[in-house]
């Protein structure tokens, strides 16, 4: 088999066999296929797509490139949740303890943020002492005993994806539906949960720019995941504006705690309860209406906050952040920007907010950058809100006045005001089920 011929076949829309796809993935992971050959094949996939059989073969071969976890020691159905990435997306910090408080077993490995999207692991690491690594037996025991654990992905899971993603990132071949499907699902399948909930985002702050593209990605992932023997469902959600009020690691933990304390009703709380309800149905705990009610009760009763506290303590973190969010890292400087006229908030371009937060040090432009956990932005208004001249629009948090000023200018340009109230956009566009 020659890599050159396989590149030609994909370019000419001739489907590859399972053996040919395995040859490519295994050869590249082993260092036998050079970067330029693999990059050419990835570009051919971006331009021509793959059939569903090819996408399934790619996903399963990538899954099998490393360890696959066996979660059977937990002794109950397990569920995992994955977001395709967005700005201010802290739903994992909220729906994981909600689902656990309702009796689900959430076994979750998450990633760090790269580029302008945040990662759950960085958010959790902003909690003093919180450890995102532990031996596998301890991970299984924590999920069994507390109902949830969130750790960072071990290097032995899907090494093929690690290498391929790094090459895609350098060669403008990230935003391809078969490649994203294989990348995300191979990791989810290797992690072994019985149920997988996917939050597929669309909008300016997401890989998929339109709801139609997000639905196509979701349908592909649900079909491939179901063929691999898992219960998979996808929720298609809007990411044109940031999710919730806060963007930045410690700020997002603070907001998650406020939601679980019942102090922050609104779109973020609603979406988190909706996601938790889907996780519960995937765990076989009832229909979506009953599960939604259970989720809301877990927030109202404080049971979900107790689960977060238990998870933080079990992972070595300072659980008193649940009582006093000022124990989270704080930025040295802050700056509030006010409205220069009255109007309605027509839009907040989430990609720009993400890039401004990256400039503040809340994210990393490259894999080795250090993070300023206290940096970020707190929005004082959401799309559709009416504001008067002089009302605070947002507060920027950072290490120096200069950094705050630069971010504030960028964020101000991303917030648009109009004279008439914009039509509300539902947070959930669609649910894609097997
Ligand atoms: N997240 C992943 O893990 N992989 C992709 O390709 C895109 C988003």
PDB file of C-alpha atoms and ligand atoms in Angstrom, residues 165 168 180 183-184 187 207, ligand 1:
ATOM      1  CA  UNK A 165      -4.844  17.230  15.794  1.00  0.00           C
ATOM      2  CA  UNK A 168      -4.517  19.744  11.564  1.00  0.00           C
ATOM      3  CA  UNK A 180     -13.891  16.464  13.955  1.00  0.00           C
ATOM      4  CA  UNK A 183     -11.241  13.199  16.734  1.00  0.00           C
ATOM      5  CA  UNK A 184     -13.945  13.738  19.354  1.00  0.00           C
ATOM      6  CA  UNK A 187     -11.576   9.826  22.591  1.00  0.00           C
ATOM      7  CA  UNK A 207     -15.953  25.467  14.889  1.00  0.00           C
TER       8      UNK A 207
HETATM    9  N1  LIG B   1     -12.329  19.046  19.536  1.00  0.00           N
HETATM   10  C1  LIG B   1     -11.600  17.926  19.333  1.00  0.00           C
HETATM   11  O1  LIG B   1     -11.260  17.213  20.260  1.00  0.00           O
HETATM   12  N2  LIG B   1     -11.261  17.635  18.059  1.00  0.00           N
HETATM   13  C2  LIG B   1     -11.623  18.379  16.999  1.00  0.00           C
HETATM   14  O2  LIG B   1     -11.287  18.046  15.881  1.00  0.00           O
HETATM   15  C3  LIG B   1     -12.376  19.546  17.234  1.00  0.00           C
HETATM   16  C4  LIG B   1     -12.729  19.851  18.525  1.00  0.00           C
END
